[in-house]
Amino acid sequence: MTRHGWDAENRRWRLTALLGVAGAVLALVVTLINTLPGDPGTAGTTRDGDKAHGTPAAPAGRPKPYVGWGFTHTQYSADQGVPAATARVRRFLGGAGGLPQNQHIMGWGADNPEPVEGHYDFGALDRRIDFVRASGGTPVITLCCSPDWMKGGEPGVGRTDWSQVETAPRPDHYQDFADLAATVARRYPDVRHFIVWNEFKGFWNNARSRWDYEGYTRMYNLVYKALKRVDKDIMVGGPYLVMDSVDPRDDNASTALRGPWGAMDQRVLDAFTYWNTHKAGADFTVVDGSSYTRDDELLPDEFAATAKLTAVGAWVRRQTHDLPLWWAEYYVEPGDGDGERAGWTEPHRVAVQATGMIAMAEGGADSGFYWNPEERTGRCPGCLWSPTDTGGGGRELPMHALVSRFAKAFPPGTRYETVSVAPDDVPNVRVLATGKTVLVVNIRNRTISAQVDGRRFDLGAYEVKWLDR
């Protein structure tokens, strides 16, 4: 019995050892195969990218074609950092009522989602979506950018050429990009709003010196149809054009859409018109842009320049017969040579930003995303919160206070009212009001006394003040 028992155990041990050796050999063979010259390599990827991630919330009825005012996550955000700091951001975002939060599928904090055709890596995007869910936000996804193999690059894990991230897919891969969009939609069924591409990146026709609006619209239509096949109630929008303005004397200046702020680039209007005429459908319209011209001119000054946002919004709404209007990005402070916007004080920056948001609302927008310029560490001008690299980080900054209050006071469908402003104060303030709230902005770098809505009060330099009615 003892000998028989030992023999049985010995045979099992030898079988286990042989299986282990066989497994090790197989793993070695697989590794060798995956590292052969020219092989793309798929380590760390999955074939079931369309499997629902995490515990998405069940949709609460059919989504609306608007989400309100929120922000876009960029390269560094609060999904990573010291736990105390990231938790702090989650708490105050949740306390703000759940701002809409936009995330791109590749770049701006997300890795290559499909490094090899049919092999997916959604780890970074999963983490961002988890953060949006945990902070109570409404998730929005921008379908940009595309994997290297869709644009002539080399496939493979770890081989992404990030210098080409803004290159558009080749026409023969438009359908592949649409298929990727559908995969993303199935993976995150609680995401009900999708923006197609970003700023026409890669869609410039050098030969004709204009936008390749035919190519973008063809890709947009394929993506639109692919998403609607996943769920007809998914909300889809485009074209996310940069609404560039130029000096009125510029050769490309529009004669129809212009003002003291400059003139629209006619090539942008042509691109929008083509998309609007030939689109397969749209649940909302998306644009982006700045109050300043392409040459960084604030005409006639930083506050008056925001009138461009009103004029552009009104024009877009007329073209689309009042389709809901989103601003995917909006800028009121020109960047320096490195694209940094750090030349203004924070009160100045917040005051011009508030004026810009008022201008967008007056132009008919009811949804917009502040491009959060989050830094990994150090100072962070214009950020919504301080960097999360230390336990004391993740503190709310003045810009978040503005964006969150604006979102709460002026949600989609808001009916605006006219309020009285003393004649002498009109040049000094900007005002937006409803039956319950009045937002007042002092556009002067000095203390003023203003009379608004029948009340007189002092406003500090560049002060933003909220009044209850």
PDB file of C-alpha atoms in Angstrom, residues 241-448:
ATOM      1  CA  LEU A 241     -13.639  71.943 -37.002  1.00  0.00           C
ATOM      2  CA  VAL A 242     -11.359  74.695 -35.715  1.00  0.00           C
ATOM      3  CA  MET A 243     -13.333  77.864 -36.411  1.00  0.00           C
ATOM      4  CA  ASP A 244     -10.287  79.938 -37.349  1.00  0.00           C
ATOM      5  CA  SER A 245     -10.582  83.656 -37.856  1.00  0.00           C
ATOM      6  CA  VAL A 246      -8.117  85.864 -39.686  1.00  0.00           C
ATOM      7  CA  ASP A 247      -7.344  89.506 -40.289  1.00  0.00           C
ATOM      8  CA  PRO A 248     -10.168  90.926 -42.471  1.00  0.00           C
ATOM      9  CA  ARG A 249      -7.563  91.755 -45.131  1.00  0.00           C
ATOM     10  CA  ASP A 250      -6.435  88.125 -45.420  1.00  0.00           C
ATOM     11  CA  ASP A 251      -6.915  86.469 -48.821  1.00  0.00           C
ATOM     12  CA  ASN A 252      -9.077  83.769 -47.198  1.00  0.00           C
ATOM     13  CA  ALA A 253     -11.209  86.151 -45.135  1.00  0.00           C
ATOM     14  CA  SER A 254     -14.939  85.532 -45.332  1.00  0.00           C
ATOM     15  CA  THR A 255     -17.044  88.412 -46.565  1.00  0.00           C
ATOM     16  CA  ALA A 256     -20.176  87.031 -44.908  1.00  0.00           C
ATOM     17  CA  LEU A 257     -19.023  86.241 -41.358  1.00  0.00           C
ATOM     18  CA  ARG A 258     -16.896  88.964 -39.815  1.00  0.00           C
ATOM     19  CA  GLY A 259     -16.881  91.556 -37.069  1.00  0.00           C
ATOM     20  CA  PRO A 260     -14.603  93.717 -34.927  1.00  0.00           C
ATOM     21  CA  TRP A 261     -12.960  90.426 -33.889  1.00  0.00           C
ATOM     22  CA  GLY A 262     -11.791  89.705 -37.468  1.00  0.00           C
ATOM     23  CA  ALA A 263     -13.199  87.532 -40.250  1.00  0.00           C
ATOM     24  CA  MET A 264     -13.764  83.818 -40.473  1.00  0.00           C
ATOM     25  CA  ASP A 265     -11.478  81.793 -42.729  1.00  0.00           C
ATOM     26  CA  GLN A 266     -13.730  80.994 -45.683  1.00  0.00           C
ATOM     27  CA  ARG A 267     -12.051  77.601 -46.121  1.00  0.00           C
ATOM     28  CA  VAL A 268     -13.368  76.587 -42.685  1.00  0.00           C
ATOM     29  CA  LEU A 269     -16.894  77.668 -43.590  1.00  0.00           C
ATOM     30  CA  ASP A 270     -16.644  75.714 -46.858  1.00  0.00           C
ATOM     31  CA  ALA A 271     -15.575  72.585 -44.976  1.00  0.00           C
ATOM     32  CA  PHE A 272     -18.436  72.943 -42.502  1.00  0.00           C
ATOM     33  CA  THR A 273     -20.958  73.484 -45.301  1.00  0.00           C
ATOM     34  CA  TYR A 274     -19.803  70.350 -47.149  1.00  0.00           C
ATOM     35  CA  TRP A 275     -20.035  68.194 -44.012  1.00  0.00           C
ATOM     36  CA  ASN A 276     -23.421  69.651 -43.117  1.00  0.00           C
ATOM     37  CA  THR A 277     -24.759  68.933 -46.609  1.00  0.00           C
ATOM     38  CA  HIS A 278     -23.344  65.420 -47.021  1.00  0.00           C
ATOM     39  CA  LYS A 279     -23.394  63.979 -43.492  1.00  0.00           C
ATOM     40  CA  ALA A 280     -25.281  60.740 -42.923  1.00  0.00           C
ATOM     41  CA  GLY A 281     -26.787  62.296 -39.823  1.00  0.00           C
ATOM     42  CA  ALA A 282     -25.880  64.097 -36.621  1.00  0.00           C
ATOM     43  CA  ASP A 283     -27.475  64.400 -33.209  1.00  0.00           C
ATOM     44  CA  PHE A 284     -25.481  67.515 -32.350  1.00  0.00           C
ATOM     45  CA  THR A 285     -22.906  69.808 -33.953  1.00  0.00           C
ATOM     46  CA  VAL A 286     -19.363  70.154 -32.608  1.00  0.00           C
ATOM     47  CA  VAL A 287     -16.906  72.970 -33.254  1.00  0.00           C
ATOM     48  CA  ASP A 288     -13.932  74.417 -31.479  1.00  0.00           C
ATOM     49  CA  GLY A 289     -11.951  77.590 -31.680  1.00  0.00           C
ATOM     50  CA  SER A 290     -10.537  80.642 -30.026  1.00  0.00           C
ATOM     51  CA  SER A 291     -11.599  84.222 -29.578  1.00  0.00           C
ATOM     52  CA  TYR A 292      -8.308  85.367 -31.117  1.00  0.00           C
ATOM     53  CA  THR A 293      -7.251  85.135 -34.751  1.00  0.00           C
ATOM     54  CA  ARG A 294      -4.961  82.530 -36.246  1.00  0.00           C
ATOM     55  CA  ASP A 295      -2.164  85.075 -35.792  1.00  0.00           C
ATOM     56  CA  ASP A 296      -2.954  85.344 -32.049  1.00  0.00           C
ATOM     57  CA  GLU A 297      -4.520  88.787 -32.351  1.00  0.00           C
ATOM     58  CA  LEU A 298      -7.164  89.745 -29.783  1.00  0.00           C
ATOM     59  CA  LEU A 299      -9.373  92.167 -31.703  1.00  0.00           C
ATOM     60  CA  PRO A 300     -10.096  94.739 -30.428  1.00  0.00           C
ATOM     61  CA  ASP A 301      -9.110  93.411 -26.971  1.00  0.00           C
ATOM     62  CA  GLU A 302      -9.340  90.143 -25.014  1.00  0.00           C
ATOM     63  CA  PHE A 303     -12.880  90.756 -23.748  1.00  0.00           C
ATOM     64  CA  ALA A 304     -14.446  92.194 -26.906  1.00  0.00           C
ATOM     65  CA  ALA A 305     -12.808  89.421 -28.968  1.00  0.00           C
ATOM     66  CA  THR A 306     -15.129  86.879 -27.337  1.00  0.00           C
ATOM     67  CA  ALA A 307     -17.961  88.255 -29.503  1.00  0.00           C
ATOM     68  CA  LYS A 308     -16.534  85.945 -32.177  1.00  0.00           C
ATOM     69  CA  LEU A 309     -17.800  82.944 -30.183  1.00  0.00           C
ATOM     70  CA  THR A 310     -21.320  84.373 -30.267  1.00  0.00           C
ATOM     71  CA  ALA A 311     -21.164  85.114 -33.989  1.00  0.00           C
ATOM     72  CA  VAL A 312     -19.789  81.674 -34.886  1.00  0.00           C
ATOM     73  CA  GLY A 313     -22.344  79.887 -32.728  1.00  0.00           C
ATOM     74  CA  ALA A 314     -25.233  81.802 -34.266  1.00  0.00           C
ATOM     75  CA  TRP A 315     -23.929  81.060 -37.791  1.00  0.00           C
ATOM     76  CA  VAL A 316     -23.564  77.334 -37.076  1.00  0.00           C
ATOM     77  CA  ARG A 317     -27.046  77.132 -35.591  1.00  0.00           C
ATOM     78  CA  ARG A 318     -28.495  78.756 -38.704  1.00  0.00           C
ATOM     79  CA  GLN A 319     -26.731  76.285 -40.987  1.00  0.00           C
ATOM     80  CA  THR A 320     -27.909  73.254 -39.006  1.00  0.00           C
ATOM     81  CA  HIS A 321     -31.429  74.492 -38.324  1.00  0.00           C
ATOM     82  CA  ASP A 322     -30.756  74.756 -34.584  1.00  0.00           C
ATOM     83  CA  LEU A 323     -29.145  71.368 -34.050  1.00  0.00           C
ATOM     84  CA  PRO A 324     -27.713  71.355 -30.470  1.00  0.00           C
ATOM     85  CA  LEU A 325     -24.332  73.079 -30.498  1.00  0.00           C
ATOM     86  CA  TRP A 326     -21.240  71.899 -28.587  1.00  0.00           C
ATOM     87  CA  TRP A 327     -17.881  73.614 -28.231  1.00  0.00           C
ATOM     88  CA  ALA A 328     -15.363  70.783 -27.883  1.00  0.00           C
ATOM     89  CA  GLU A 329     -12.625  73.295 -27.034  1.00  0.00           C
ATOM     90  CA  TYR A 330     -12.593  77.058 -26.569  1.00  0.00           C
ATOM     91  CA  TYR A 331      -9.665  79.378 -25.904  1.00  0.00           C
ATOM     92  CA  VAL A 332      -9.507  83.034 -24.912  1.00  0.00           C
ATOM     93  CA  GLU A 333      -5.829  83.348 -23.992  1.00  0.00           C
ATOM     94  CA  PRO A 334      -3.216  83.062 -26.759  1.00  0.00           C
ATOM     95  CA  GLY A 335      -0.366  80.674 -26.089  1.00  0.00           C
ATOM     96  CA  ASP A 336       3.307  81.482 -26.247  1.00  0.00           C
ATOM     97  CA  GLY A 337       5.822  79.896 -28.616  1.00  0.00           C
ATOM     98  CA  ASP A 338       5.558  76.622 -26.696  1.00  0.00           C
ATOM     99  CA  GLY A 339       1.770  76.704 -26.582  1.00  0.00           C
ATOM    100  CA  GLU A 340       1.763  77.630 -22.887  1.00  0.00           C
ATOM    101  CA  ARG A 341      -0.906  79.991 -21.588  1.00  0.00           C
ATOM    102  CA  ALA A 342       0.707  81.464 -18.502  1.00  0.00           C
ATOM    103  CA  GLY A 343       0.957  85.183 -19.239  1.00  0.00           C
ATOM    104  CA  TRP A 344      -2.145  86.333 -17.356  1.00  0.00           C
ATOM    105  CA  THR A 345      -2.932  86.368 -13.659  1.00  0.00           C
ATOM    106  CA  GLU A 346      -5.527  83.830 -12.588  1.00  0.00           C
ATOM    107  CA  PRO A 347      -8.235  86.475 -11.891  1.00  0.00           C
ATOM    108  CA  HIS A 348      -7.632  87.920 -15.371  1.00  0.00           C
ATOM    109  CA  ARG A 349      -7.779  84.455 -16.920  1.00  0.00           C
ATOM    110  CA  VAL A 350     -10.996  83.507 -15.095  1.00  0.00           C
ATOM    111  CA  ALA A 351     -12.674  86.806 -16.001  1.00  0.00           C
ATOM    112  CA  VAL A 352     -11.951  86.429 -19.731  1.00  0.00           C
ATOM    113  CA  GLN A 353     -12.949  82.759 -19.578  1.00  0.00           C
ATOM    114  CA  ALA A 354     -16.267  83.680 -17.955  1.00  0.00           C
ATOM    115  CA  THR A 355     -16.839  86.289 -20.658  1.00  0.00           C
ATOM    116  CA  GLY A 356     -16.103  83.683 -23.324  1.00  0.00           C
ATOM    117  CA  MET A 357     -18.575  81.232 -21.827  1.00  0.00           C
ATOM    118  CA  ILE A 358     -21.210  83.970 -21.716  1.00  0.00           C
ATOM    119  CA  ALA A 359     -20.509  84.626 -25.400  1.00  0.00           C
ATOM    120  CA  MET A 360     -20.902  80.952 -26.307  1.00  0.00           C
ATOM    121  CA  ALA A 361     -24.192  80.732 -24.429  1.00  0.00           C
ATOM    122  CA  GLU A 362     -25.430  83.853 -26.208  1.00  0.00           C
ATOM    123  CA  GLY A 363     -24.508  82.181 -29.512  1.00  0.00           C
ATOM    124  CA  GLY A 364     -26.789  79.248 -28.773  1.00  0.00           C
ATOM    125  CA  ALA A 365     -24.381  76.715 -27.244  1.00  0.00           C
ATOM    126  CA  ASP A 366     -25.575  74.604 -24.349  1.00  0.00           C
ATOM    127  CA  SER A 367     -22.629  72.201 -24.088  1.00  0.00           C
ATOM    128  CA  GLY A 368     -18.919  72.889 -23.959  1.00  0.00           C
ATOM    129  CA  PHE A 369     -15.694  71.316 -22.705  1.00  0.00           C
ATOM    130  CA  TYR A 370     -12.943  73.271 -21.025  1.00  0.00           C
ATOM    131  CA  TRP A 371      -9.572  71.913 -22.178  1.00  0.00           C
ATOM    132  CA  ASN A 372      -7.967  71.208 -18.809  1.00  0.00           C
ATOM    133  CA  PRO A 373      -4.219  71.963 -19.122  1.00  0.00           C
ATOM    134  CA  GLU A 374      -3.280  69.689 -16.225  1.00  0.00           C
ATOM    135  CA  GLU A 375       0.422  69.410 -15.375  1.00  0.00           C
ATOM    136  CA  ARG A 376       2.151  66.460 -13.757  1.00  0.00           C
ATOM    137  CA  THR A 377       3.751  68.654 -11.103  1.00  0.00           C
ATOM    138  CA  GLY A 378       4.401  72.279 -10.162  1.00  0.00           C
ATOM    139  CA  ARG A 379       2.380  75.349 -11.090  1.00  0.00           C
ATOM    140  CA  CYS A 380      -0.630  74.862 -13.293  1.00  0.00           C
ATOM    141  CA  PRO A 381      -2.054  78.102 -14.746  1.00  0.00           C
ATOM    142  CA  GLY A 382      -5.647  77.706 -15.828  1.00  0.00           C
ATOM    143  CA  CYS A 383      -6.004  74.190 -14.425  1.00  0.00           C
ATOM    144  CA  LEU A 384      -9.155  72.935 -12.746  1.00  0.00           C
ATOM    145  CA  TRP A 385      -7.174  71.425  -9.874  1.00  0.00           C
ATOM    146  CA  SER A 386      -3.600  71.337  -8.649  1.00  0.00           C
ATOM    147  CA  PRO A 387      -1.352  68.415  -9.726  1.00  0.00           C
ATOM    148  CA  THR A 388      -1.949  65.135  -7.906  1.00  0.00           C
ATOM    149  CA  ASP A 389       1.716  64.209  -7.480  1.00  0.00           C
ATOM    150  CA  THR A 390       1.701  64.942  -3.732  1.00  0.00           C
ATOM    151  CA  GLY A 391      -0.659  64.181  -0.875  1.00  0.00           C
ATOM    152  CA  GLY A 392      -1.557  67.855  -0.655  1.00  0.00           C
ATOM    153  CA  GLY A 393      -2.386  68.059  -4.366  1.00  0.00           C
ATOM    154  CA  GLY A 394      -5.691  67.744  -6.130  1.00  0.00           C
ATOM    155  CA  ARG A 395      -7.011  71.009  -4.682  1.00  0.00           C
ATOM    156  CA  GLU A 396      -9.818  72.835  -6.445  1.00  0.00           C
ATOM    157  CA  LEU A 397      -8.594  75.890  -8.378  1.00  0.00           C
ATOM    158  CA  PRO A 398     -10.569  78.999  -9.410  1.00  0.00           C
ATOM    159  CA  MET A 399     -11.229  77.748 -12.939  1.00  0.00           C
ATOM    160  CA  HIS A 400     -13.097  74.696 -11.657  1.00  0.00           C
ATOM    161  CA  ALA A 401     -15.196  76.924  -9.409  1.00  0.00           C
ATOM    162  CA  LEU A 402     -16.203  78.911 -12.494  1.00  0.00           C
ATOM    163  CA  VAL A 403     -16.886  75.960 -14.810  1.00  0.00           C
ATOM    164  CA  SER A 404     -18.853  73.973 -12.226  1.00  0.00           C
ATOM    165  CA  ARG A 405     -20.936  76.967 -11.140  1.00  0.00           C
ATOM    166  CA  PHE A 406     -21.622  77.912 -14.762  1.00  0.00           C
ATOM    167  CA  ALA A 407     -22.713  74.335 -15.513  1.00  0.00           C
ATOM    168  CA  LYS A 408     -25.112  74.341 -12.581  1.00  0.00           C
ATOM    169  CA  ALA A 409     -26.548  77.792 -13.243  1.00  0.00           C
ATOM    170  CA  PHE A 410     -26.915  77.476 -17.023  1.00  0.00           C
ATOM    171  CA  PRO A 411     -27.770  73.868 -17.954  1.00  0.00           C
ATOM    172  CA  PRO A 412     -29.039  72.862 -21.407  1.00  0.00           C
ATOM    173  CA  GLY A 413     -32.401  74.387 -22.171  1.00  0.00           C
ATOM    174  CA  THR A 414     -31.816  77.457 -20.009  1.00  0.00           C
ATOM    175  CA  ARG A 415     -34.009  80.435 -20.799  1.00  0.00           C
ATOM    176  CA  TYR A 416     -31.981  83.597 -20.479  1.00  0.00           C
ATOM    177  CA  GLU A 417     -33.381  86.918 -19.352  1.00  0.00           C
ATOM    178  CA  THR A 418     -32.343  90.507 -19.886  1.00  0.00           C
ATOM    179  CA  VAL A 419     -31.384  92.421 -16.760  1.00  0.00           C
ATOM    180  CA  SER A 420     -30.839  96.116 -16.284  1.00  0.00           C
ATOM    181  CA  VAL A 421     -27.324  97.537 -16.232  1.00  0.00           C
ATOM    182  CA  ALA A 422     -26.717 101.208 -15.491  1.00  0.00           C
ATOM    183  CA  PRO A 423     -25.680 102.976 -18.740  1.00  0.00           C
ATOM    184  CA  ASP A 424     -22.333 104.058 -17.323  1.00  0.00           C
ATOM    185  CA  ASP A 425     -21.577 100.466 -16.278  1.00  0.00           C
ATOM    186  CA  VAL A 426     -22.336  98.773 -19.612  1.00  0.00           C
ATOM    187  CA  PRO A 427     -18.743  99.166 -20.921  1.00  0.00           C
ATOM    188  CA  ASN A 428     -17.321  97.732 -17.702  1.00  0.00           C
ATOM    189  CA  VAL A 429     -19.243  94.501 -17.166  1.00  0.00           C
ATOM    190  CA  ARG A 430     -20.496  91.393 -18.932  1.00  0.00           C
ATOM    191  CA  VAL A 431     -23.732  89.838 -17.698  1.00  0.00           C
ATOM    192  CA  LEU A 432     -25.679  86.599 -18.175  1.00  0.00           C
ATOM    193  CA  ALA A 433     -28.935  86.003 -16.314  1.00  0.00           C
ATOM    194  CA  THR A 434     -31.829  83.632 -15.760  1.00  0.00           C
ATOM    195  CA  GLY A 435     -34.850  84.008 -13.532  1.00  0.00           C
ATOM    196  CA  LYS A 436     -32.771  82.712 -10.617  1.00  0.00           C
ATOM    197  CA  THR A 437     -29.159  83.748 -11.201  1.00  0.00           C
ATOM    198  CA  VAL A 438     -27.091  86.610 -12.550  1.00  0.00           C
ATOM    199  CA  LEU A 439     -23.427  86.237 -13.503  1.00  0.00           C
ATOM    200  CA  VAL A 440     -21.525  89.527 -13.537  1.00  0.00           C
ATOM    201  CA  VAL A 441     -17.930  89.945 -14.749  1.00  0.00           C
ATOM    202  CA  ASN A 442     -15.814  93.032 -14.188  1.00  0.00           C
ATOM    203  CA  ILE A 443     -13.719  93.360 -17.346  1.00  0.00           C
ATOM    204  CA  ARG A 444     -11.555  96.111 -15.886  1.00  0.00           C
ATOM    205  CA  ASN A 445      -8.284  95.682 -14.057  1.00  0.00           C
ATOM    206  CA  ARG A 446      -9.499  97.963 -11.277  1.00  0.00           C
ATOM    207  CA  THR A 447     -12.244  98.118  -8.682  1.00  0.00           C
ATOM    208  CA  ILE A 448     -15.533  99.473  -9.991  1.00  0.00           C
TER     209      ILE A 448
END
